[in-house]
Short mmCIF file of C-alpha atoms and ligand atoms in Angstrom, two decimals:
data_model
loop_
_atom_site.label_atom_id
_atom_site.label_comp_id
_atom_site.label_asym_id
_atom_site.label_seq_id
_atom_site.Cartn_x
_atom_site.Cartn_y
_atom_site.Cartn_z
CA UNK A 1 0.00 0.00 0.00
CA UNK A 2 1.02 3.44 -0.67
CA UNK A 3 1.47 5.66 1.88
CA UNK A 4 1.24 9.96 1.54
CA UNK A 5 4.20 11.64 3.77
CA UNK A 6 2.91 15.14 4.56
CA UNK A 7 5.11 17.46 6.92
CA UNK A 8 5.05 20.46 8.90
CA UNK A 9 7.64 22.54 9.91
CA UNK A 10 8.05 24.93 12.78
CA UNK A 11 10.81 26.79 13.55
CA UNK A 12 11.39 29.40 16.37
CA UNK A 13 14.12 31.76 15.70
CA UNK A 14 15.91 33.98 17.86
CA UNK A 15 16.07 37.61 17.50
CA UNK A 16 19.37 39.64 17.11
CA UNK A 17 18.22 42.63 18.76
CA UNK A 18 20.08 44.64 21.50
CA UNK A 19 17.47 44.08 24.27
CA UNK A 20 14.74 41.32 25.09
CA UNK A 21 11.73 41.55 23.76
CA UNK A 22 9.26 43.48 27.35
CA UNK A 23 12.84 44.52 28.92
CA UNK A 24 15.06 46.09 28.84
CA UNK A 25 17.79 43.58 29.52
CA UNK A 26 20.71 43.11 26.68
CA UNK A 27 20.65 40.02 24.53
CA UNK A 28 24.17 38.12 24.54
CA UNK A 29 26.30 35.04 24.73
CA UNK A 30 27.15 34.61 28.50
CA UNK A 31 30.05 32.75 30.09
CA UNK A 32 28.20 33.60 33.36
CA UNK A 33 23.89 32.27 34.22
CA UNK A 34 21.62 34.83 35.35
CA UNK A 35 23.48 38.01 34.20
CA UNK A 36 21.23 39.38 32.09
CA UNK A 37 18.39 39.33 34.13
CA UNK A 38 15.78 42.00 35.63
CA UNK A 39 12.36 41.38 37.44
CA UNK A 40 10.31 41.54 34.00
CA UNK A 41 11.69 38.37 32.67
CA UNK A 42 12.07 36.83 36.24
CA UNK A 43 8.57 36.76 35.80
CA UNK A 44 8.08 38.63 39.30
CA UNK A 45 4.69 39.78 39.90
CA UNK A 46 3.49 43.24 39.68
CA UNK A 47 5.99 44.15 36.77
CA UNK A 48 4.49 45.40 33.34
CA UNK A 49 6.21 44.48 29.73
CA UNK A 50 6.97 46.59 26.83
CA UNK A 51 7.23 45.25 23.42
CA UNK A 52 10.65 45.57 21.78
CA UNK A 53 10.07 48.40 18.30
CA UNK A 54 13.02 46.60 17.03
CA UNK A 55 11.63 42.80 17.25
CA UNK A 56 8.75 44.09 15.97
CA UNK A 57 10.49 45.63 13.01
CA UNK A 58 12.57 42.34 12.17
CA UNK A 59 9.61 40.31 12.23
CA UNK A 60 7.79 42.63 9.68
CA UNK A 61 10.96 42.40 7.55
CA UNK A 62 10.90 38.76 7.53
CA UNK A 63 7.04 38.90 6.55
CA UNK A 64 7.72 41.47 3.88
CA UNK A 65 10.91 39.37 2.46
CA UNK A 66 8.08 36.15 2.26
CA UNK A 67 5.77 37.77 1.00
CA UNK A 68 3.61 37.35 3.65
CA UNK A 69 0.41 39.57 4.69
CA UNK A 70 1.01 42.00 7.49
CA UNK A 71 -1.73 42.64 10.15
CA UNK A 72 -1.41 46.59 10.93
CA UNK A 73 -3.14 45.10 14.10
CA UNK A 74 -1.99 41.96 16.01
CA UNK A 75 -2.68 41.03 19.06
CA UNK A 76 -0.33 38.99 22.12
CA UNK A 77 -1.77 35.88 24.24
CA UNK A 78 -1.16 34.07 27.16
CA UNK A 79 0.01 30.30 26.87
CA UNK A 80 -0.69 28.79 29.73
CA UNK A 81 1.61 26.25 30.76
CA UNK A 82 3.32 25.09 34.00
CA UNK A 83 7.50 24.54 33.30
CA UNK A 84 10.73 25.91 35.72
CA UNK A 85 11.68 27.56 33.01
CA UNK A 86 8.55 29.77 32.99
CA UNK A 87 7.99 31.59 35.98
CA UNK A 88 5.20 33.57 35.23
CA UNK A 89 3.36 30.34 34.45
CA UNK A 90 2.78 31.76 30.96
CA UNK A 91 4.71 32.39 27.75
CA UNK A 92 3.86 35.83 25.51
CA UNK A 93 3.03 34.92 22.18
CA UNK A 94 0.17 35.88 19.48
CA UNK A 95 -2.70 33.88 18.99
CA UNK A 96 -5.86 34.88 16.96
CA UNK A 97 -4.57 37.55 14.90
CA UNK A 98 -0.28 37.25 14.54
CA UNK A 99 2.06 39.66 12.86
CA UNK A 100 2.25 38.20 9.95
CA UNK A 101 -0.09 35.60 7.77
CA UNK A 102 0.23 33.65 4.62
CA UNK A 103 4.01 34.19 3.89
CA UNK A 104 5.68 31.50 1.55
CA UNK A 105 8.87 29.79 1.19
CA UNK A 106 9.79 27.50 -1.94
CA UNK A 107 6.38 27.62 -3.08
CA UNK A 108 5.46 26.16 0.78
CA UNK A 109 3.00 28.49 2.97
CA UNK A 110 3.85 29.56 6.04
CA UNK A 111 0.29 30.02 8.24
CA UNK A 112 1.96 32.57 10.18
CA UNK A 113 4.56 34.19 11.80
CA UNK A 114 4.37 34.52 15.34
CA UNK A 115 6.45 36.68 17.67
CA UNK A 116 6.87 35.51 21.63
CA UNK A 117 9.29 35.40 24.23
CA UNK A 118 12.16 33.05 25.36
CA UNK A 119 11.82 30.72 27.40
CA UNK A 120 14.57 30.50 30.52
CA UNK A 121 17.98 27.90 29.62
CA UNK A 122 16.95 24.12 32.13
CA UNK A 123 20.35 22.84 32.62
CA UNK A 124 19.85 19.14 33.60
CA UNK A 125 22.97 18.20 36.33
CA UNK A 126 24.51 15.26 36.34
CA UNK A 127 23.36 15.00 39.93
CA UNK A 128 19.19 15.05 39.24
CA UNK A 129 19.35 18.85 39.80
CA UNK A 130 17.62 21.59 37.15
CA UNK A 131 19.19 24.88 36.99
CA UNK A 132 17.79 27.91 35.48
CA UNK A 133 19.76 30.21 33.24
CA UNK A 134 17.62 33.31 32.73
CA UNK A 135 20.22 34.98 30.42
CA UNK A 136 17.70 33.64 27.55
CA UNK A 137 14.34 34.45 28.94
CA UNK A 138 12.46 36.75 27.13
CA UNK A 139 15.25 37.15 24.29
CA UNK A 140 12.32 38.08 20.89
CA UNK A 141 11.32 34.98 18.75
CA UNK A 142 9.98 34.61 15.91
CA UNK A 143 8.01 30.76 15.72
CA UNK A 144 7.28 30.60 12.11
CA UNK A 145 5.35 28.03 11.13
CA UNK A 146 4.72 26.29 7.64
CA UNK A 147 1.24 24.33 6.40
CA UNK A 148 1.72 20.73 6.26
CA UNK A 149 2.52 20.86 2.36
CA UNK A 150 5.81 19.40 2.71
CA UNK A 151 6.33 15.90 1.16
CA UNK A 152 10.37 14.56 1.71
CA UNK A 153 12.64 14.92 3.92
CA UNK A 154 14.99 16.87 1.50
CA UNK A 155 11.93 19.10 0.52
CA UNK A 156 12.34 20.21 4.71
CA UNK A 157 16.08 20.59 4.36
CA UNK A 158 15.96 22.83 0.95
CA UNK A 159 13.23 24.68 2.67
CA UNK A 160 15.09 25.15 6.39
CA UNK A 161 18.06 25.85 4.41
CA UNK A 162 16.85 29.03 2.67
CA UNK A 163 14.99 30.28 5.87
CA UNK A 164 18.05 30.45 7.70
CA UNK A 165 19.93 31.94 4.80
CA UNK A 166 17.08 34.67 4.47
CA UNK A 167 16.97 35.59 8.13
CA UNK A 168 20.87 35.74 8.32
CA UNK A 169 20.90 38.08 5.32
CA UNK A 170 18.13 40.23 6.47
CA UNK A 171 20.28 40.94 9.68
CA UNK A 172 17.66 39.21 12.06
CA UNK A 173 19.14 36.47 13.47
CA UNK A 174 22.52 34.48 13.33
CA UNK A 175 20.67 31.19 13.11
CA UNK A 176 23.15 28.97 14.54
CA UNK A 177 21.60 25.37 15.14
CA UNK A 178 24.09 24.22 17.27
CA UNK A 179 23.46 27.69 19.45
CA UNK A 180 19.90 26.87 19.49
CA UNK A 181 19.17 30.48 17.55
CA UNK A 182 17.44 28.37 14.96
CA UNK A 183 15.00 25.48 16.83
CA UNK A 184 13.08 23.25 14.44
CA UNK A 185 10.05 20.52 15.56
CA UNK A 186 8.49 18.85 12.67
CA UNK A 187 5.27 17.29 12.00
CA UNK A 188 4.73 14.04 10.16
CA UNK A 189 1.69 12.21 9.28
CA UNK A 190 1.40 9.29 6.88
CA UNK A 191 -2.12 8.75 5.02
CA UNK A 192 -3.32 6.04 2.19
CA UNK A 193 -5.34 8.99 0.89
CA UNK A 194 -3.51 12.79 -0.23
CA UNK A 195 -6.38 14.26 1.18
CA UNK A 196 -7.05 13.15 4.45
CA UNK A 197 -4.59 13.64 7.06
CA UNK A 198 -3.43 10.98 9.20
CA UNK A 199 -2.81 11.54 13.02
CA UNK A 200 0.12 13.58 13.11
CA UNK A 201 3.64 13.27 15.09
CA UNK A 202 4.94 15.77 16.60
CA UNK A 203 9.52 15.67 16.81
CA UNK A 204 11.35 17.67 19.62
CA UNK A 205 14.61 18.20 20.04
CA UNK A 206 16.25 18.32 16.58
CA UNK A 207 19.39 20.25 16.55
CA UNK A 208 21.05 20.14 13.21
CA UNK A 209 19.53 19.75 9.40
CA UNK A 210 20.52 15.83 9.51
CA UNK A 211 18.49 15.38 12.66
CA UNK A 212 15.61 16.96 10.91
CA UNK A 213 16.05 14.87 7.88
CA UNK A 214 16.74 11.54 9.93
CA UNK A 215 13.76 11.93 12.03
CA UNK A 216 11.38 12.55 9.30
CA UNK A 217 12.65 9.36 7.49
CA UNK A 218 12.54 7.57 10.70
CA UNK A 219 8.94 8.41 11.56
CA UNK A 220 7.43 7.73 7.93
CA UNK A 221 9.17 4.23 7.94
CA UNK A 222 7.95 3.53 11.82
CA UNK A 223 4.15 5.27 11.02
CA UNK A 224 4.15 2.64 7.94
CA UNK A 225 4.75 0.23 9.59
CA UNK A 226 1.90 0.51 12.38
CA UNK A 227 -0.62 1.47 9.41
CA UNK A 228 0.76 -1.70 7.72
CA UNK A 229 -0.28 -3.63 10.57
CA UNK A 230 -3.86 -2.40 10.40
CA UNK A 231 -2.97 -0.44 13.31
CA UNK A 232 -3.70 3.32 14.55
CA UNK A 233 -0.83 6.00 15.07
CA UNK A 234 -1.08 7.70 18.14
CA UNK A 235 -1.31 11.27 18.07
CA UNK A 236 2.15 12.83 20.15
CA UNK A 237 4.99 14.31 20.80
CA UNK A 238 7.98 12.29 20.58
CA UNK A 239 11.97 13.16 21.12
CA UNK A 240 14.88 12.49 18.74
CA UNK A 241 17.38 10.56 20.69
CA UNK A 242 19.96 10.91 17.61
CA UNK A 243 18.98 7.18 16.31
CA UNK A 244 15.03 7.14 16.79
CA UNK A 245 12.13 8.91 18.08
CA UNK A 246 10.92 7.91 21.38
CA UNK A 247 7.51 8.96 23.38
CA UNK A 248 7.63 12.24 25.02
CA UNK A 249 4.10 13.08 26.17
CA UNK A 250 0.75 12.96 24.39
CA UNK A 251 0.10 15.98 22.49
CA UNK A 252 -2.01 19.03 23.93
CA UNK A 253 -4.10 20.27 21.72
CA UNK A 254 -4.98 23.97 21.48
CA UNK A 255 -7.00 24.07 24.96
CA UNK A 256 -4.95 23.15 26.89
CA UNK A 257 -2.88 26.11 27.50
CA UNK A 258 -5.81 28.40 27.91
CA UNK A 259 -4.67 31.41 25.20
CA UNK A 260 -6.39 34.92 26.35
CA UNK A 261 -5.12 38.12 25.32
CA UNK A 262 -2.48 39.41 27.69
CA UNK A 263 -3.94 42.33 29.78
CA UNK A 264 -0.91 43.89 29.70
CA UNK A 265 -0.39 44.58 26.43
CA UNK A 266 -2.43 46.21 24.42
CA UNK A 267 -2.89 45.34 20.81
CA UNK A 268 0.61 45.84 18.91
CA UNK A 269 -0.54 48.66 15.58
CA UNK A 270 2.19 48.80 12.93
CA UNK A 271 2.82 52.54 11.91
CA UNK A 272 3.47 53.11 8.60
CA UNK A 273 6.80 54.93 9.01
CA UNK A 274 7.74 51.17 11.29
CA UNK A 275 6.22 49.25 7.73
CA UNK A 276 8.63 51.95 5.63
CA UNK A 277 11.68 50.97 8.04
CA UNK A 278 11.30 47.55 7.40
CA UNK A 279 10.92 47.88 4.11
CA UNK A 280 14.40 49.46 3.98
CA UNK A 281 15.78 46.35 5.89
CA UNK A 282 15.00 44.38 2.53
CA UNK A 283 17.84 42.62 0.62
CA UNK A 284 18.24 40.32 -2.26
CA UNK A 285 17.12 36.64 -1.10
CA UNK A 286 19.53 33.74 -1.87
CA UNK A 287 17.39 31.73 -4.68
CA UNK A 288 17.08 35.23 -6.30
CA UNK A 289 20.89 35.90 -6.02
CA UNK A 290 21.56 32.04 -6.69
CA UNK A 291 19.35 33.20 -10.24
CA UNK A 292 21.91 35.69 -10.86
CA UNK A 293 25.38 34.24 -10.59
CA UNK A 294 23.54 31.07 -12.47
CA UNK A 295 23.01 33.89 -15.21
CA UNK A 296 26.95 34.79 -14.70
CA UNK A 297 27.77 31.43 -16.16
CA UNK A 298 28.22 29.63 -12.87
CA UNK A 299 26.92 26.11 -11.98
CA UNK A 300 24.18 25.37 -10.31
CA UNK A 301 25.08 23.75 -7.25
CA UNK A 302 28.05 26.11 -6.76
CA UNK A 303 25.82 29.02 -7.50
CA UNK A 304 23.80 28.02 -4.15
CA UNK A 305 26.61 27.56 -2.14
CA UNK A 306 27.90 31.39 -2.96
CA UNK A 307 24.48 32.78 -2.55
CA UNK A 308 22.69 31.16 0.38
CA UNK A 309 25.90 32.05 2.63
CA UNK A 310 26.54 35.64 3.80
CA UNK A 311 30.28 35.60 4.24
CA UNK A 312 30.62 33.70 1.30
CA UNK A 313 28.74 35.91 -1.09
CA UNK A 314 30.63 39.13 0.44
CA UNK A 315 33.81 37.28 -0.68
CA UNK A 316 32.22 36.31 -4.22
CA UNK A 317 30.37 39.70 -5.49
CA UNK A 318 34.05 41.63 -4.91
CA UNK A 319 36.65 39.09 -6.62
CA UNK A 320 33.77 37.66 -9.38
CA UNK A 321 33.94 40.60 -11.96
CA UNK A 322 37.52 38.98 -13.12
CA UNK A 323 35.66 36.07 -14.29
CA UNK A 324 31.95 34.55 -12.34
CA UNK A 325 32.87 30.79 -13.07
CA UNK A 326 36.04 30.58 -12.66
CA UNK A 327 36.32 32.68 -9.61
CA UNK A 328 33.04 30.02 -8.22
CA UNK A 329 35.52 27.06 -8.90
CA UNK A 330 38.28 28.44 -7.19
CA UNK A 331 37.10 29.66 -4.05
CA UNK A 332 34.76 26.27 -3.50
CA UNK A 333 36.35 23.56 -5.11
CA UNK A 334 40.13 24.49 -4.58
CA UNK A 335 40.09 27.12 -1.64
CA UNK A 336 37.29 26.36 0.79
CA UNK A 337 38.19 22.26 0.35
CA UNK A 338 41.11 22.52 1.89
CA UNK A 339 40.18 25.40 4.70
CA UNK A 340 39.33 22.34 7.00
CA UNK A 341 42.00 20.32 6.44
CA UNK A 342 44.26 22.88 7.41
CA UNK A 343 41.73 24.21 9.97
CA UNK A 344 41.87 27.64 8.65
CA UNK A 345 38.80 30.34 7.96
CA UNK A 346 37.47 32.48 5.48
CA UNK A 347 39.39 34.97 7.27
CA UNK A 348 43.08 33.70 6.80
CA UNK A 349 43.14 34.00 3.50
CA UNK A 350 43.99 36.64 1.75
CA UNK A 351 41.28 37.83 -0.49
CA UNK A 352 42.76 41.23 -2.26
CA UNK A 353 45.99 39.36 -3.18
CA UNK A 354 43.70 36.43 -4.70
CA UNK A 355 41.93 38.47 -7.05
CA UNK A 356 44.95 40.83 -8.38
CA UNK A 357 46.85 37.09 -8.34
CA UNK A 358 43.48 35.57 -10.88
CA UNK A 359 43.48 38.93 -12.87
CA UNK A 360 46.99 38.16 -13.96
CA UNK A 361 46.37 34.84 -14.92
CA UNK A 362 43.44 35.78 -17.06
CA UNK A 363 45.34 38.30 -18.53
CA UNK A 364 47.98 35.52 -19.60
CA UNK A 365 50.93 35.95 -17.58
CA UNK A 366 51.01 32.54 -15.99
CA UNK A 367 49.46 29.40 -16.23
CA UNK A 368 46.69 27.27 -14.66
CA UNK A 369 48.90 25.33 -12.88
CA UNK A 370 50.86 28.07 -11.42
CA UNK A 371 47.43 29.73 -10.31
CA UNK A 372 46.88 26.08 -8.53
CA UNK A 373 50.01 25.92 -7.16
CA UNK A 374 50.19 29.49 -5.52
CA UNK A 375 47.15 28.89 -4.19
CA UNK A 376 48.24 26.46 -2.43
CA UNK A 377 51.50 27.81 -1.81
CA UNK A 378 49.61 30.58 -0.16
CA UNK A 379 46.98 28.40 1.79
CA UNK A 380 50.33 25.71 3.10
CA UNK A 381 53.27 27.75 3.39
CA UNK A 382 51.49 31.72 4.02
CA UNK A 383 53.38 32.91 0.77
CA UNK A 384 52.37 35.93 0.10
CA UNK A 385 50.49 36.47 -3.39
CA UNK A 386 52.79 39.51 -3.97
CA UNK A 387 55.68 36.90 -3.65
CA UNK A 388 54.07 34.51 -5.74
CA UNK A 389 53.64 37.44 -8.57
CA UNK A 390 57.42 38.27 -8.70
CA UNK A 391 58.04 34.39 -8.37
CA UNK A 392 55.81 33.89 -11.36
CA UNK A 393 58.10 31.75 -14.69
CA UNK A 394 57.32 33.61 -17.60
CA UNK A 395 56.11 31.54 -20.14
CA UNK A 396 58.21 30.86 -22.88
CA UNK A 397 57.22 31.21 -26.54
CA UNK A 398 57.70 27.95 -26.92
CA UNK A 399 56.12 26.39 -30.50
CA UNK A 400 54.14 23.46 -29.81
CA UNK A 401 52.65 23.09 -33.10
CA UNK A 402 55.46 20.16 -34.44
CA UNK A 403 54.65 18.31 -31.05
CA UNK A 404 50.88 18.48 -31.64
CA UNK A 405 51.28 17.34 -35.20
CA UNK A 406 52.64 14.54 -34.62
CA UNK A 407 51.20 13.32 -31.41
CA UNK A 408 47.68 13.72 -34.08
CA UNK A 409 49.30 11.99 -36.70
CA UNK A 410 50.23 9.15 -33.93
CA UNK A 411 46.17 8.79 -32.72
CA UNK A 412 44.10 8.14 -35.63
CA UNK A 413 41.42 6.55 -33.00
CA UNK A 414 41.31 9.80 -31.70
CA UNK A 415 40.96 11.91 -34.46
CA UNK A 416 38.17 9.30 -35.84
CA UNK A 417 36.38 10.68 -32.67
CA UNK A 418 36.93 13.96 -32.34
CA UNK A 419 35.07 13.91 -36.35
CA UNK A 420 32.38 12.34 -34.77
CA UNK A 421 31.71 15.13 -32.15
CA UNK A 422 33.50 13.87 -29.26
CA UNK A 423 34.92 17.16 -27.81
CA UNK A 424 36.44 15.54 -25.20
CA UNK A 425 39.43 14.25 -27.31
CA UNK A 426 40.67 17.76 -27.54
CA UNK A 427 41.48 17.55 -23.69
CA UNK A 428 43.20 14.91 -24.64
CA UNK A 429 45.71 16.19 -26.75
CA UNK A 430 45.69 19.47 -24.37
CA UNK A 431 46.49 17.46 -21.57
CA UNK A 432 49.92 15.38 -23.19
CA UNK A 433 51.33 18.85 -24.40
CA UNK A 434 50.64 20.23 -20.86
CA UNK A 435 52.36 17.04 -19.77
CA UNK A 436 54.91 18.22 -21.78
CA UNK A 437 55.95 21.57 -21.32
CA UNK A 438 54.70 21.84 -17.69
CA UNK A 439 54.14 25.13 -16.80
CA UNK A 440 55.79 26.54 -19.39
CA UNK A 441 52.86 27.19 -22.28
CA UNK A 442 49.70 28.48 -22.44
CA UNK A 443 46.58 25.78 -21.56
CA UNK A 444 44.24 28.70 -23.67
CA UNK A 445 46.62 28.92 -26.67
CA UNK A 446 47.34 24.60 -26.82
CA UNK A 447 43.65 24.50 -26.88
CA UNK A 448 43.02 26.75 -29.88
CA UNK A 449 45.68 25.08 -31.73
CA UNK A 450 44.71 21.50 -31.08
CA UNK A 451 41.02 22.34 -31.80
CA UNK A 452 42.45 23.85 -35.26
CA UNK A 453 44.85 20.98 -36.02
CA UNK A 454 41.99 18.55 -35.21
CA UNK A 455 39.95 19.92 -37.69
CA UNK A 456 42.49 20.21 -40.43
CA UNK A 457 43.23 16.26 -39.73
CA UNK A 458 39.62 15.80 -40.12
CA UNK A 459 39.22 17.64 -43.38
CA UNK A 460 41.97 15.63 -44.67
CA UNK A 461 41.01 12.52 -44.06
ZN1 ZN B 1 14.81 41.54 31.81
MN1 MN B 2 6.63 28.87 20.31
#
């Protein structure tokens, strides 16, 4: 029997603002717990929050960058809900009416966008103990969260891939999974009908892109299996242990944390100069960027890479003007390959002596292998490109051509090919005069001659 995956996603992502979103209390990495704290989001009674403008602000630029529709009145709830890491026995978050509706993503829908407060850091001791960290309470989320129109598990990935790309380039949020700035729970149900829904699962606890993907494969192979059986899937929330999901608690449903608007607050009403602001927080998005360098020439997988990756594209857009493709194929496939095995950064290397080193190779001075080698004279050994300029051999105007000849004469086969359309032959012949007279010729000019002595063969033949 066939079975229909269908998937939810929801994602809570933390805010880069200065402050927290009803205090003022400054948003941070910590060495020390409970730093960062004030009575607001301690939760003590009696104290009165104020919504962050700049939370605010982000989340309407994430809205407007999707597409999404933004309500010029929202309105923030009470979830009810009894944790440690909770004092005031409720979280903030919008309900009925939330900042933004109907945004999309890869051609998914997001329902909404909701914005909400931290929770407080549970640090579970070794000893049975919980302590509280309240450094992260009330830091501004945003808990996006898509319809169930999501069918793989790579379909998730491509689609948490670009959201964290899009947030990072709007400014909003570093995203870092493994800093918990970008949380993800997904929802899978499995269904002999694409219409009806099955009973849904609900996955905690998923901190990287492969735990995301694994659990989703893991739950549509254990939900077909129970269906298989004639059986019912419970409805629940389960936890990714890092080899299988596992029973958490039975899911609440909607009424059982008791949303009400939160007295305190009255309802949040977007300005139009705050809708203008955003507006002016806008940047190019990554598929639209990924578009462009595709346009440039570049491949398509490498032209994702460059654009979905902030640092990345800052390097790209200033060296790729000496030539888009080439410049792609360098920095991924010969520079950023061998950054880890040498345990070295984006920032080591130096960029402005790259580009003036590539501009003189396109311009002829040296050849590809030298631009190979002083790469990786520069990555190993910290040789300067300025040193690797002066060090440069000249090439020699060395004439080729009675080499060639012969070597075509020698390779009928080849040339028997090459009529038939085989391009590849002429890399080939490139490559054994290259062999040759290493470094001392011109790959670009042995090319154009073997293409032209190729043909000539041909014709006489
Ligand atoms: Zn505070
Ligand atoms: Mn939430």
């Amino acid at each position: 029997m066939r079975f229909h995956p269908t998937i939810g996603l929801e994602v809570h992502v933390e805010l880069k603002t200065v402050s927290k979103m009803f205090c003022s209390c400054p948003v941070g990495e910590w060495d020390e717990p409970n730093v960062a704290v004030c009575p607001v989001c301690m939760g003590h009674p009696g104290t009165l929050p104020v919504p962050n403008r700049r939370a605010v602000l982000f989340a309407v630029a994430l809205g407007l960058a999707l597409k999404g529709r933004i309500a010029r009145t929202s309105h923030f709830y009470r979830k009810n809900y009894f944790y440690p890491d909770l004092p005031k026995g409720y979280q903030i978050t919008q309900y009925s009416v939330p900042i933004v509706q109907d945004a999309r993503l890869l051609g998914v829908q997001i329902e909404r966008i909701n914005l909400e407060e931290e929770t407080a850091k549970s640090l579970h001791t070794e000893t049975g103990h919980v302590l509280l960290d309240f450094n992260r309470a009330g830091v501004p989320l945003l808990e996006i969260v898509s319809a169930p129109e999501i069918r793989s598990s790579q379909q998730a990935k491509e689609y948490l891939v670009a959201l964290q790309s899009v947030v990072r380039f709007l400014g909003i949020s570093d995203a870092h999974m493994e800093k918990g700035q970008l949380r993800v729970d997904v929802n899978v149900s499995l269904s002999p009908d694409s219409q009806i829904l099955g009973n849904k699962v609900e996955v905690k606890n998923l901190n990287s892109f492969k735990a995301v993907a694994d659990a989703i494969e893991y739950e549509i192979k254990r939900q077909r299996t129970i269906l298989e059986r004639g059986e019912r899937v419970i409805q629940e929330t389960r936890m990714w242990n890092g080899k299988g999901t596992e029973p958490m608690r039975t899911k609440e449903t909607a009424s059982d944390y008791r949303f009400f608007p939160d007295p305190d607050l009255p309802p949040l009403v977007l300005t139009d100069s705050l809708i203008e602001e955003a507006k002016g927080l806008l940047v190019e998005l990554p598929w639209e960027r990924q578009f462009r360098y595709e346009e440039e020439g570049v491949p398509s997988h490498l032209a994702k890479v460059l654009a979905y990756d902030p640092e990345l594209t800052r390097i790209y857009e200033d060296v790729m003007e000496i030539d888009p493709k080439l410049m792609a194929d360098l920095i991924l496939n010969v520079i950023l390959g061998k950054f880890s095995k040498l345990s070295k950064s984006l920032s080591d290397f130096d960029w402005k002596g790259f580009k003036v080193f590539v501009k003189t190779f396109k311009e002829g001075n040296f050849t590809r292998e030298y631009l190979k080698e002083g790469i990786d004279r520069h990555l190993a050994e910290g040789v300067s490109f300025e040193r690797l300029l002066k060090e440069a051999p000249q090439m020699e105007e060395i004439d080729v051509e009675p080499f060639l000849r012969e070597l075509i004469v020698s390779k009928p086969q080849e040339v028997k090919k090459f009529a038939k359309g085989q391009r590849g032959v002429v890399g080939f012949f490139v490559g054994q005069v290259m062999r040759k007279y290493r470094g001392k010729v011109d790959p670009r000019k042995v090319r154009e001659l073997t293409e032209r002595l190729l043909e000539e063969a041909v014709e006489n033949t």
